[in-house]
Coordinates of C-alpha atoms and ligand atoms in Angstrom, one line a residue:
Chain R
M1 CA 36.8 68.6 31.6
K2 CA 33.1 66.5 34.0
A3 CA 34.0 68.6 37.0
L4 CA 33.6 71.6 34.6
R5 CA 30.5 71.6 33.1
P6 CA 28.6 72.6 36.6
L7 CA 30.7 76.1 36.8
G8 CA 30.1 76.5 33.0
L9 CA 26.8 75.9 33.5
L10 CA 26.1 78.3 36.3
A11 CA 28.1 80.5 34.6
L12 CA 25.4 80.7 31.6
L13 CA 22.9 81.2 34.4
A14 CA 24.6 83.8 35.9
L15 CA 24.9 85.7 32.2
A16 CA 21.5 85.0 31.8
V17 CA 20.1 85.9 34.3
L18 CA 22.5 89.6 34.8
F19 CA 22.3 90.6 31.1
P20 CA 19.8 93.4 31.1
L21 CA 21.1 94.6 33.9
L22 CA 24.8 94.3 32.1
F23 CA 23.1 95.9 29.4
P24 CA 20.3 98.2 30.4
N25 CA 20.3 99.6 26.5
P26 CA 16.3 99.6 25.3
A27 CA 17.2 97.7 21.2
V28 CA 19.9 95.2 22.8
D29 CA 16.6 94.3 25.2
T30 CA 14.8 93.7 23.0
V31 CA 16.6 91.0 21.2
A32 CA 18.0 89.4 23.9
V33 CA 14.0 89.5 24.1
L34 CA 13.1 87.6 21.8
T35 CA 16.3 84.9 21.7
V36 CA 14.2 83.8 24.7
L37 CA 11.5 83.6 23.3
F38 CA 13.2 81.9 19.9
A39 CA 15.1 79.8 22.8
T40 CA 12.1 78.7 24.1
A41 CA 10.6 77.5 21.0
V42 CA 13.2 75.5 19.6
T43 CA 14.1 74.0 22.9
A44 CA 10.1 72.0 23.1
W45 CA 10.3 71.8 19.3
N46 CA 13.2 69.6 19.2
T47 CA 12.0 67.4 22.3
F48 CA 9.4 67.3 19.8
S49 CA 11.1 66.8 16.2
G50 CA 14.7 66.7 17.4
Y51 CA 14.0 63.6 19.6
S52 CA 11.3 62.1 17.7
G53 CA 12.9 62.7 14.2
Y54 CA 9.9 63.7 13.2
I55 CA 10.1 67.4 11.7
S56 CA 6.8 69.9 12.4
I57 CA 6.7 72.8 10.7
G58 CA 3.0 73.3 11.9
H59 CA 3.9 74.2 15.2
A60 CA 3.5 77.9 14.5
A61 CA 0.3 77.7 14.7
F62 CA -0.5 77.3 17.9
F63 CA 2.0 80.7 18.3
G64 CA -0.7 82.2 16.6
I65 CA -3.1 80.8 18.3
G66 CA -1.8 81.6 22.1
S67 CA -1.5 85.2 21.1
Y68 CA -4.7 84.8 20.0
A69 CA -5.3 83.6 23.3
V70 CA -4.0 85.8 25.2
A71 CA -5.8 89.0 23.3
I72 CA -8.6 88.1 23.5
L73 CA -8.7 87.5 27.2
C74 CA -7.5 90.0 28.0
Q75 CA -10.2 92.1 26.2
D76 CA -13.3 89.9 26.7
W77 CA -11.9 90.1 30.6
H78 CA -10.1 93.7 30.5
V79 CA -7.4 93.1 32.0
P80 CA -5.0 95.5 32.2
G81 CA -1.8 96.7 31.4
G82 CA 1.6 95.2 33.9
Y83 CA 2.6 92.0 35.4
L84 CA -2.3 90.4 35.2
P85 CA -1.5 89.0 31.8
F86 CA 1.9 87.3 32.4
L87 CA -1.0 84.9 34.5
L88 CA -3.0 84.2 31.6
L89 CA 0.1 82.9 30.2
P90 CA -0.9 79.5 30.8
L91 CA -3.6 78.9 30.0
A92 CA -2.8 80.4 26.2
G93 CA -1.1 76.5 26.6
L94 CA -3.6 75.1 27.8
I95 CA -5.5 76.1 24.7
A96 CA -2.6 75.5 22.5
V97 CA -2.2 72.1 23.5
A98 CA -6.1 71.8 23.0
F99 CA -5.5 72.4 19.5
A100 CA -2.9 70.5 19.4
I101 CA -4.0 67.4 20.4
P102 CA -7.1 66.7 17.6
M103 CA -4.1 67.9 15.0
G104 CA -1.4 65.9 16.9
W105 CA -4.2 63.6 16.3
I106 CA -4.3 63.1 13.2
A107 CA -1.4 64.5 11.6
L108 CA 0.7 61.8 13.5
R109 CA -1.5 59.0 11.4
T110 CA 1.6 59.8 8.4
R111 CA 4.9 60.2 8.5
K112 CA 8.1 62.2 6.9
H113 CA 7.1 64.0 3.9
T114 CA 3.2 63.6 4.3
F115 CA 3.4 64.7 7.6
V116 CA 5.7 67.4 6.9
I117 CA 2.8 68.3 4.7
L118 CA -0.2 68.1 7.2
T119 CA 1.9 70.1 9.1
I120 CA 2.1 73.3 7.3
A121 CA -0.8 72.3 5.6
M122 CA -3.2 72.8 9.6
F123 CA -0.9 76.2 9.9
F124 CA -2.2 78.3 7.4
I125 CA -5.6 77.0 8.1
M126 CA -4.9 77.7 11.2
Q127 CA -4.1 81.4 9.2
L128 CA -6.5 81.6 7.2
M129 CA -10.0 81.4 10.4
A130 CA -7.7 84.4 11.4
F131 CA -8.4 86.3 9.2
N132 CA -11.7 84.9 8.1
L133 CA -13.5 84.4 12.0
R134 CA -13.8 88.0 12.4
S135 CA -15.9 88.2 15.3
V136 CA -13.5 86.5 17.0
T137 CA -9.9 87.6 15.6
N138 CA -11.1 91.5 14.3
G139 CA -10.2 89.3 10.7
S140 CA -7.1 91.4 9.6
R141 CA -7.9 94.9 11.3
G142 CA -5.9 92.8 13.8
M143 CA -5.6 93.3 18.0
S144 CA -4.0 95.1 20.6
L145 CA -3.3 94.1 23.9
P146 CA -3.0 95.8 26.9
I147 CA -0.5 98.0 27.4
P148 CA 1.3 98.6 30.4
V149 CA 1.6 102.2 30.9
S150 CA 4.4 102.0 34.3
W151 CA 6.9 100.4 32.5
S152 CA 9.2 102.6 30.2
G153 CA 12.3 103.3 28.5
A154 CA 15.4 100.7 29.2
F155 CA 12.4 98.4 32.0
Y156 CA 10.5 98.3 29.2
D157 CA 11.7 94.4 29.0
L158 CA 13.2 93.5 31.8
P159 CA 9.2 91.6 32.6
F160 CA 9.5 89.7 29.3
Y161 CA 12.9 89.2 29.5
Y162 CA 12.9 87.2 32.8
V163 CA 8.8 85.9 32.6
G164 CA 11.3 84.4 29.1
L165 CA 13.8 83.2 30.1
A166 CA 11.7 81.5 32.9
L167 CA 9.3 79.5 30.4
L168 CA 12.9 79.0 28.7
L169 CA 14.5 77.7 32.2
V170 CA 11.6 75.3 32.4
A171 CA 11.2 74.0 28.6
V172 CA 15.2 73.1 29.5
A173 CA 14.4 71.4 31.6
L174 CA 11.6 69.7 30.5
S175 CA 13.8 68.9 27.6
W176 CA 17.0 67.5 29.2
W177 CA 14.8 65.1 31.9
I178 CA 13.1 64.0 28.2
R179 CA 15.9 62.9 27.3
N180 CA 17.2 61.2 30.0
S181 CA 14.1 59.1 30.9
K182 CA 13.0 56.2 29.0
Y183 CA 10.0 58.4 27.0
G184 CA 12.7 60.1 25.9
L185 CA 14.9 56.7 24.7
G186 CA 11.3 55.5 23.8
L187 CA 11.2 59.3 22.0
L188 CA 14.9 58.2 20.0
A189 CA 13.4 54.9 19.3
I190 CA 10.9 56.4 16.6
R191 CA 13.2 58.2 15.6
D192 CA 15.2 55.6 14.7
D193 CA 12.8 52.7 13.9
E194 CA 9.1 53.7 14.6
D195 CA 7.8 50.1 13.7
R196 CA 10.1 48.4 15.5
A197 CA 9.9 50.0 19.0
R198 CA 6.1 49.8 17.9
G199 CA 6.7 46.1 17.6
L200 CA 9.2 46.2 21.0
G201 CA 6.3 47.2 23.6
V202 CA 6.8 51.0 22.9
R203 CA 3.1 52.7 22.8
T204 CA 4.6 55.1 19.2
G205 CA 1.1 56.6 19.9
A206 CA 0.4 57.9 22.6
F207 CA 4.9 58.4 22.9
K208 CA 4.5 60.8 19.6
L209 CA 2.1 62.9 21.1
T210 CA 2.2 63.8 23.5
A211 CA 5.3 65.7 22.6
F212 CA 3.9 67.2 20.0
V213 CA 1.4 68.7 22.6
L214 CA 4.2 69.3 24.6
A215 CA 5.3 71.8 22.8
A216 CA 2.3 73.1 21.8
F217 CA 2.1 74.1 24.8
F218 CA 5.1 76.1 25.3
F219 CA 4.7 77.4 21.8
G220 CA 1.4 78.2 22.6
M221 CA 3.0 80.9 25.7
V222 CA 5.3 81.9 23.7
G223 CA 2.9 83.2 21.3
G224 CA 1.1 84.7 24.2
L225 CA 4.0 86.5 25.4
H226 CA 5.1 87.7 22.5
A227 CA 2.4 89.3 21.6
Y228 CA 1.7 90.7 24.6
F229 CA 5.4 92.4 23.9
V230 CA 4.5 93.5 20.7
E231 CA 1.1 95.2 21.6
S232 CA -1.2 94.2 19.1
I233 CA -0.9 91.2 15.9
F234 CA -2.6 90.6 13.3
P235 CA -3.2 87.0 11.6
A236 CA 0.1 87.4 9.1
F237 CA 2.3 88.2 11.7
A238 CA 1.0 86.1 14.6
F239 CA 0.5 82.8 12.2
D240 CA 3.9 83.5 10.2
P241 CA 4.9 80.4 8.1
L242 CA 8.7 82.4 8.9
I243 CA 8.7 81.4 12.7
D244 CA 8.4 77.3 12.0
L245 CA 11.3 77.6 9.3
M246 CA 13.8 79.8 11.9
V247 CA 12.7 77.7 14.9
A248 CA 14.0 74.4 12.3
L249 CA 16.6 76.4 11.0
M250 CA 18.3 76.7 14.6
A251 CA 17.8 73.2 15.6
F252 CA 19.7 72.5 12.0
L253 CA 22.1 74.5 12.4
G254 CA 23.0 73.8 16.0
G255 CA 22.3 69.8 16.1
L256 CA 19.4 68.5 16.1
G257 CA 18.4 66.3 18.4
T258 CA 20.6 68.0 21.2
I259 CA 20.0 69.8 23.9
S260 CA 22.5 72.6 23.7
G261 CA 22.3 72.9 19.6
P262 CA 19.0 74.6 19.2
L263 CA 20.4 76.8 22.4
L264 CA 22.9 77.4 20.2
G265 CA 20.9 78.0 17.4
A266 CA 18.9 80.7 18.9
V267 CA 22.0 82.7 20.3
I268 CA 23.1 83.1 16.6
L269 CA 20.1 83.8 14.2
V270 CA 18.1 85.6 15.9
P271 CA 20.5 88.5 16.7
A272 CA 21.8 87.8 13.2
Q273 CA 18.4 88.9 12.3
Q274 CA 17.3 92.1 13.9
F275 CA 21.3 92.3 12.8
F276 CA 21.3 92.2 8.8
T277 CA 17.9 93.9 9.2
I278 CA 19.6 97.1 10.3
W279 CA 22.4 96.1 8.3
F280 CA 20.0 96.1 5.7
N281 CA 18.1 98.8 6.1
K282 CA 15.3 96.7 4.8
P283 CA 13.4 94.1 6.9
G284 CA 13.2 90.4 5.5
F285 CA 16.2 91.1 3.1
Y286 CA 17.6 88.3 6.2
L287 CA 15.9 86.1 5.1
M288 CA 18.1 85.6 1.3
I289 CA 20.9 85.6 3.7
Y290 CA 18.8 83.0 5.8
G291 CA 18.4 80.7 2.7
A292 CA 21.6 80.6 1.4
M293 CA 22.7 79.4 5.4
F294 CA 20.3 76.9 5.4
L295 CA 21.5 75.6 1.6
A296 CA 25.4 75.8 3.5
I297 CA 24.5 74.0 7.0
I298 CA 22.6 71.6 5.2
L299 CA 25.6 71.0 2.4
L300 CA 28.6 71.2 5.3
L301 CA 27.2 70.5 9.5
P302 CA 23.9 68.2 7.7
Q303 CA 24.3 67.0 11.7
G304 CA 25.1 70.8 13.2
I305 CA 27.2 72.7 14.9
V306 CA 27.7 70.5 18.5
P307 CA 27.5 67.1 17.6
A308 CA 30.6 68.1 14.7
L309 CA 32.2 69.9 17.2
R310 CA 31.6 67.2 19.6
G311 CA 33.0 64.7 16.3
R312 CA 36.3 66.4 16.4
F313 CA 36.9 65.7 20.1
T314 CA 36.4 62.5 19.8
K315 CA 37.9 62.2 17.1
A316 CA 41.5 63.7 18.2
E317 CA 41.3 61.4 21.0
T318 CA 41.2 58.0 19.2
L319 CA 43.0 58.7 16.4
A320 CA 46.2 57.7 18.9
G321 CA 44.7 54.0 18.3
P322 CA 45.2 51.4 16.5
V323 CA 41.8 52.3 13.6
R324 CA 40.0 49.3 11.5
S325 CA 41.9 47.2 12.7
G326 CA 41.2 43.7 14.0
D327 CA 39.0 43.6 16.8
D328 CA 39.9 46.8 19.1
G329 CA 40.1 49.0 16.3
D330 CA 36.2 48.7 15.4
V331 CA 35.6 50.0 18.8
A332 CA 38.1 53.2 18.1
A333 CA 36.9 53.7 15.3
A334 CA 33.0 53.6 16.0
V335 CA 33.9 55.6 18.5
A336 CA 35.5 58.1 16.0
W337 CA 32.3 58.2 14.3
A338 CA 29.9 58.1 17.0
G339 CA 30.9 61.5 17.5
D340 CA 29.8 62.8 14.1
V341 CA 26.3 60.7 14.5
G342 CA 26.5 61.0 18.1
D343 CA 23.3 63.6 18.4
G344 CA 22.2 61.3 21.4
E345 CA 23.6 63.9 23.5
R346 CA 22.8 63.4 27.7
G347 CA 25.0 66.0 29.6
G348 CA 23.0 68.8 28.0
G349 CA 23.8 72.6 28.4
A350 CA 22.9 76.1 28.4
Chain F
M1 CA -3.2 22.7 23.0
S2 CA -0.7 25.3 21.5
L3 CA 1.1 27.9 23.8
L4 CA 1.0 29.7 19.8
Q5 CA -1.5 28.8 17.0
T6 CA -2.3 28.9 13.7
R7 CA -5.6 28.6 11.7
A8 CA -5.4 28.7 9.1
V9 CA -3.7 31.9 8.3
S10 CA -4.5 32.9 4.9
K11 CA -2.5 36.3 3.1
A12 CA -2.5 37.5 -0.1
F13 CA -1.0 40.2 -1.8
G14 CA -2.5 41.8 -4.8
G15 CA -1.8 38.4 -6.9
V16 CA 0.4 36.6 -5.0
Q17 CA -0.9 34.4 -2.3
A18 CA 1.3 34.3 0.2
L19 CA 0.1 32.0 3.0
D20 CA -2.5 29.5 2.1
G21 CA -4.3 27.9 4.7
C22 CA -1.7 27.6 7.5
T23 CA -2.5 26.0 10.6
L24 CA 0.5 25.6 13.0
G25 CA 0.9 25.2 16.7
V26 CA 4.5 25.6 18.2
E27 CA 4.6 24.0 21.9
R28 CA 5.0 25.3 24.5
G29 CA 8.8 24.8 25.5
S30 CA 9.3 23.3 21.7
L31 CA 13.0 24.3 19.9
T32 CA 10.6 24.3 16.3
G33 CA 11.9 25.7 13.3
L34 CA 10.5 26.4 9.9
I35 CA 11.0 26.1 6.1
G36 CA 10.9 26.0 3.1
P37 CA 12.6 27.4 -0.3
N38 CA 12.4 31.4 -0.4
G39 CA 9.0 33.5 -0.9
S40 CA 6.9 29.8 0.1
G41 CA 5.9 32.5 3.3
K42 CA 7.9 31.7 6.4
T43 CA 8.6 36.1 7.1
T44 CA 4.7 37.0 6.0
L45 CA 3.9 33.9 8.6
F46 CA 6.0 35.5 11.6
N47 CA 4.8 38.7 10.5
V48 CA 0.8 37.8 10.8
M49 CA 1.7 36.0 14.1
T50 CA 3.2 39.6 15.7
G51 CA 0.8 42.2 14.2
Y52 CA 3.1 42.9 11.7
E53 CA 0.8 42.2 9.5
A54 CA -3.4 42.3 8.8
V55 CA -5.6 39.5 7.9
D56 CA -9.2 38.2 8.4
G57 CA -11.3 34.8 8.2
C58 CA -8.5 33.7 10.2
T59 CA -7.7 32.9 14.4
V60 CA -4.1 33.6 16.0
T61 CA -3.5 32.2 19.7
F62 CA -1.3 32.5 22.4
D63 CA -1.7 31.6 25.2
G64 CA -5.2 31.1 25.8
H65 CA -5.7 35.3 23.7
E66 CA -7.1 35.7 20.9
I67 CA -4.0 37.9 19.4
T68 CA -5.2 37.5 15.2
N69 CA -4.4 40.9 14.1
A70 CA -3.7 42.2 17.8
T71 CA -1.5 45.6 17.8
P72 CA 3.2 44.3 17.6
D73 CA 2.8 46.5 21.5
R74 CA 0.3 44.0 22.7
V75 CA 2.0 40.0 21.3
F76 CA 4.8 41.9 22.6
Q77 CA 3.3 42.8 25.7
L78 CA 1.6 39.3 26.1
G79 CA 5.2 37.6 25.8
I80 CA 5.9 36.6 22.0
G81 CA 9.2 38.1 21.3
R82 CA 11.1 38.2 17.3
T83 CA 13.7 39.6 15.5
F84 CA 14.0 40.6 11.7
Q85 CA 15.4 38.8 8.7
L86 CA 16.6 41.8 8.2
T87 CA 17.9 42.7 11.5
R88 CA 16.3 45.7 13.1
I89 CA 18.2 47.7 15.4
F90 CA 18.3 51.4 16.3
P91 CA 21.7 52.4 14.4
R92 CA 21.7 55.8 16.4
L93 CA 21.5 54.2 19.7
T94 CA 24.4 52.7 21.5
V95 CA 24.1 49.5 22.4
L96 CA 23.0 49.9 25.7
E97 CA 19.9 52.0 25.0
N98 CA 19.3 50.2 22.2
M99 CA 18.5 47.5 25.3
H100 CA 16.5 49.5 27.0
V101 CA 14.3 50.3 24.5
A102 CA 12.9 46.8 24.9
A103 CA 12.0 46.9 28.8
Q104 CA 8.5 48.8 28.5
R105 CA 7.1 46.7 29.8
E106 CA 7.0 47.5 33.2
G107 CA 4.0 50.0 33.7
W108 CA 3.8 54.2 32.7
R109 CA 5.1 54.7 35.2
S110 CA 8.7 53.6 34.6
L111 CA 8.5 56.6 31.7
F112 CA 9.6 58.7 34.4
G113 CA 12.5 57.0 36.1
R114 CA 16.2 57.2 34.2
W115 CA 16.2 54.9 31.6
S116 CA 19.9 54.0 33.6
S117 CA 18.8 53.5 36.5
S118 CA 16.0 51.6 37.1
R119 CA 16.5 47.7 37.7
E120 CA 16.6 46.9 34.2
H121 CA 20.0 47.7 34.2
Q122 CA 21.5 45.3 34.7
R123 CA 19.4 42.6 33.6
A124 CA 20.4 44.5 29.9
L125 CA 23.8 43.7 31.1
E126 CA 23.9 40.6 32.1
L127 CA 22.4 39.8 28.5
L128 CA 24.7 41.7 26.9
D129 CA 27.5 39.5 28.1
F130 CA 25.4 37.4 27.4
V131 CA 25.5 37.4 23.8
G132 CA 29.1 39.1 24.4
L133 CA 28.7 42.6 23.9
T134 CA 29.7 44.5 27.8
R135 CA 32.8 45.6 25.3
L136 CA 30.5 48.0 22.7
Q137 CA 28.3 48.8 25.0
D138 CA 28.3 53.1 24.5
V139 CA 28.9 52.2 20.3
P140 CA 26.0 53.7 18.3
A141 CA 24.1 50.4 17.1
G142 CA 24.6 51.5 13.7
N143 CA 28.5 50.5 13.8
L144 CA 28.3 46.9 14.8
S145 CA 28.8 44.3 11.7
Y146 CA 26.3 41.9 11.0
G147 CA 26.7 39.4 13.2
Q148 CA 27.1 42.2 16.2
K149 CA 23.8 43.0 15.1
K150 CA 22.1 40.2 14.9
L151 CA 23.6 39.1 19.0
L152 CA 22.2 42.6 20.0
E153 CA 18.6 42.1 18.7
F154 CA 18.3 39.0 19.7
A155 CA 19.7 40.3 22.9
Y156 CA 17.6 42.9 23.1
V157 CA 14.7 40.8 23.2
L158 CA 15.2 39.0 25.4
V159 CA 15.6 42.1 28.4
A160 CA 11.8 41.6 28.9
E161 CA 11.7 38.8 29.3
P162 CA 9.4 37.0 26.6
D163 CA 8.0 33.3 27.0
V164 CA 7.6 32.9 22.9
I165 CA 10.9 33.1 20.3
L166 CA 10.2 34.1 17.0
L167 CA 14.1 34.1 15.3
D168 CA 13.9 34.9 11.5
E169 CA 17.6 33.5 10.2
P170 CA 19.0 34.2 12.9
A171 CA 22.4 32.3 11.4
G172 CA 21.9 33.8 7.7
G173 CA 25.2 35.5 7.2
V174 CA 26.5 35.3 10.5
N175 CA 30.0 32.9 10.6
P176 CA 30.3 29.2 12.1
T177 CA 32.5 30.1 15.2
M178 CA 29.5 32.6 16.1
I179 CA 26.7 30.3 14.9
H180 CA 27.9 27.4 17.1
Y181 CA 27.6 30.3 20.0
L182 CA 24.3 31.2 19.2
T183 CA 22.9 27.1 19.1
D184 CA 24.4 27.2 22.9
R185 CA 22.6 30.7 24.1
I186 CA 19.3 29.1 22.1
R187 CA 19.4 25.4 24.0
E188 CA 20.8 27.4 27.4
L189 CA 17.5 29.7 26.8
N190 CA 15.2 26.6 26.2
Q191 CA 16.0 24.7 29.2
R192 CA 15.4 27.8 31.6
G193 CA 12.0 27.3 30.0
V194 CA 12.0 30.3 26.6
T195 CA 10.3 28.7 23.7
F196 CA 11.1 29.1 20.0
L197 CA 10.3 28.9 16.5
M198 CA 13.3 29.7 13.6
V199 CA 12.8 30.3 10.3
E200 CA 16.2 29.3 9.3
H201 CA 17.8 28.3 5.6
N202 CA 21.0 26.9 7.1
M203 CA 20.0 23.3 7.3
E204 CA 23.2 21.7 9.9
F205 CA 21.8 24.5 12.0
V206 CA 17.7 23.7 12.7
M207 CA 18.7 20.1 11.9
G208 CA 21.8 19.8 14.8
L209 CA 19.0 22.5 16.7
C210 CA 15.1 22.2 17.2
D211 CA 12.8 19.3 17.6
R212 CA 10.4 19.4 15.6
V213 CA 10.4 21.0 12.1
V214 CA 7.7 22.6 9.6
V215 CA 8.4 22.7 6.5
M216 CA 6.5 25.6 3.9
N217 CA 6.3 25.6 0.3
H218 CA 3.6 28.1 -1.9
G219 CA 2.3 29.2 0.9
E220 CA 1.1 26.4 2.6
I221 CA 2.3 23.9 5.3
I222 CA 3.6 20.4 3.8
A223 CA 5.4 18.5 6.3
E224 CA 5.8 18.9 10.0
G225 CA 7.4 16.7 12.6
E226 CA 11.1 15.1 13.8
P227 CA 13.7 16.6 12.1
E228 CA 14.6 13.3 10.4
A229 CA 11.6 12.2 9.5
V230 CA 11.5 15.5 7.9
R231 CA 14.8 15.4 6.4
S232 CA 14.1 12.7 4.3
D233 CA 10.4 13.7 3.2
P234 CA 10.3 13.6 -0.3
K235 CA 7.9 16.3 -0.8
V236 CA 10.6 18.3 0.5
L237 CA 13.0 17.2 -1.4
E238 CA 10.5 18.1 -3.9
A239 CA 9.8 21.3 -2.7
Y240 CA 13.3 22.0 -2.3
L241 CA 14.5 21.0 -5.8
G242 CA 11.9 23.7 -7.2
A243 CA 10.3 20.5 -8.0
Ligands
ATP1 N1 4.1 43.0 1.9 C1 4.5 42.2 1.2 N2 4.3 42.6 -0.3 C2 4.0 41.7 -1.2 N3 4.4 40.8 -0.9 C3 4.8 40.8 -0.6 C4 5.0 41.8 0.5 N4 5.8 40.5 1.8 C5 5.6 39.0 1.3 N5 5.7 38.9 -0.1 C6 5.5 38.2 -0.8 O1 4.9 37.1 -0.4 C7 5.8 36.0 -0.3 C8 5.8 35.0 0.7 O2 7.6 36.5 1.1 P1 7.9 35.8 2.6 O3 8.7 37.5 2.4 O4 7.1 35.1 3.3 O5 8.7 34.7 2.6 P2 10.4 33.9 2.5 O6 9.6 32.8 3.0 O7 10.7 34.5 4.5 O8 11.5 34.2 2.0 P3 12.3 34.2 2.5 O9 13.5 32.9 3.0 O10 13.2 34.2 0.9 O11 12.9 34.8 3.4 C9 6.4 36.3 -1.7 O12 6.3 35.5 -2.9 C10 6.8 37.6 -1.3 O13 7.2 37.8 -2.8
MG2 MG1 11.8 35.5 5.3

């Protein structure tokens, strides 16, 4: 099993790289671009919310800030369509960071439900600003981005896809590395018992804030890329509360706090959304299905797909041994149970 | 001067005076017991000493540093470790991961390293062996038995090599064999120079282990001295009989 893992990862990577070449269909590739973008966002989100346990429903604000950052920079610097706007993405990320530092600093003073509510409130404040700071954002009339006129047909999606894939790989590598570092261990300790972690020398404030800001950096870049991809932005769509709900749903479906779970969630839910939109021929209809799915996940698969599957495997292996009879039984039962709770994934996989 | 010293510590929760002018010194290298009836303020005193509870108008010093109202992470970094009355381990982390959480005393650079390959790894394994939990190192800590959790908490506090360890009811709910085992471990560490301050209701444990005993009642220190002397102090008997 262990030896097969690098091979499996390599195969997945090859599939991801070759995908648009294997399916040179603009409709399919558009879904692929969105999938890669959401996968990046959910991976970054999970590195903060999944590891630290602070569920943010406000990171979509940084997606919006990134969208506007790229739109405004392109406009002010007269950036033509083509590859140049991609170079602005790190800058869009940094602008999101500039907002995230004070916002995180304030929001992270609170915990649990209060934190969730505060991130939602901050999100709507930013959306309101996009509507009302007309001199900067052009208000509800929105903004257009440069159009890469020389890209056409099936080629159009490719640059977006590969830039998105690059972001995704960076996000996954970072998430994996954090999970295996002492920093990541500190975040997981915060999730379990923040005060206790603090009492053991973990700099909880700095840990939480850096993770919050790091996620914002990726949301900023993803937002910028998305804005360029869709060519025009409006306050209600750049600052869309559904983005956060989607991201949270993906992470919960796949397995909060694991590395592969959120990716799996994105790969399932983004195409599903597109499919339902076409199927029902009504935008937004998929929301009903999503709502039902959210309920189903919370009730039936509270750990998410990946930890549940892992639990299956470990259970099958350990049930052979004695269960809960004396000392060794305790261990067997513990290991079996570990699969169910074990969102402490170490290996990770795309 | 005492290694850990509180002066005139008072703390009230609403109308309840949990601590009322507590002055307590813990000598370097000692095994000090802190006893008293339920609700006499022992845990609150621990909380004040370790930064979990804010106070004003009094001082707490440790090894020449003033640590009144210092944050828990700073107190820990200076070398005071503690355990909790209601054991606080990280239930979803494995036993070994729990051990590594406490090993945060090496500068910020260590943050970027893998926790499992650091120098502290060896130390973590040694300590797990010391408390007899080696076999369970990959089990989520939430699955341990009550006594095992106490041992784990004790072990991970040791990872950071604190100079003083405050134990809040280390023997509560632990079976006699385990208590015996724990006593030996504490003695062994004390011989290596670790100072202990422990709250415990098990009198046999306290009287057998400690070289000095402090008695609290209603937030005040009513007696202190050698175990034998304290045991026969009429004020102590009175406090315990609730007169
Ligand atoms: N956070 C708090 N809020 C309100 N009251 C508190 C708080 N912490 C402690 N108290 C009160 O302070 C008093 C002392 O409590 P403390 O926990 O220090 O007692 P203790 O000596 O540790 O008792 P025990 O032996 O039962 O553990 C009690 O009356 C308790 O109700
Ligand atoms: Mg107590």
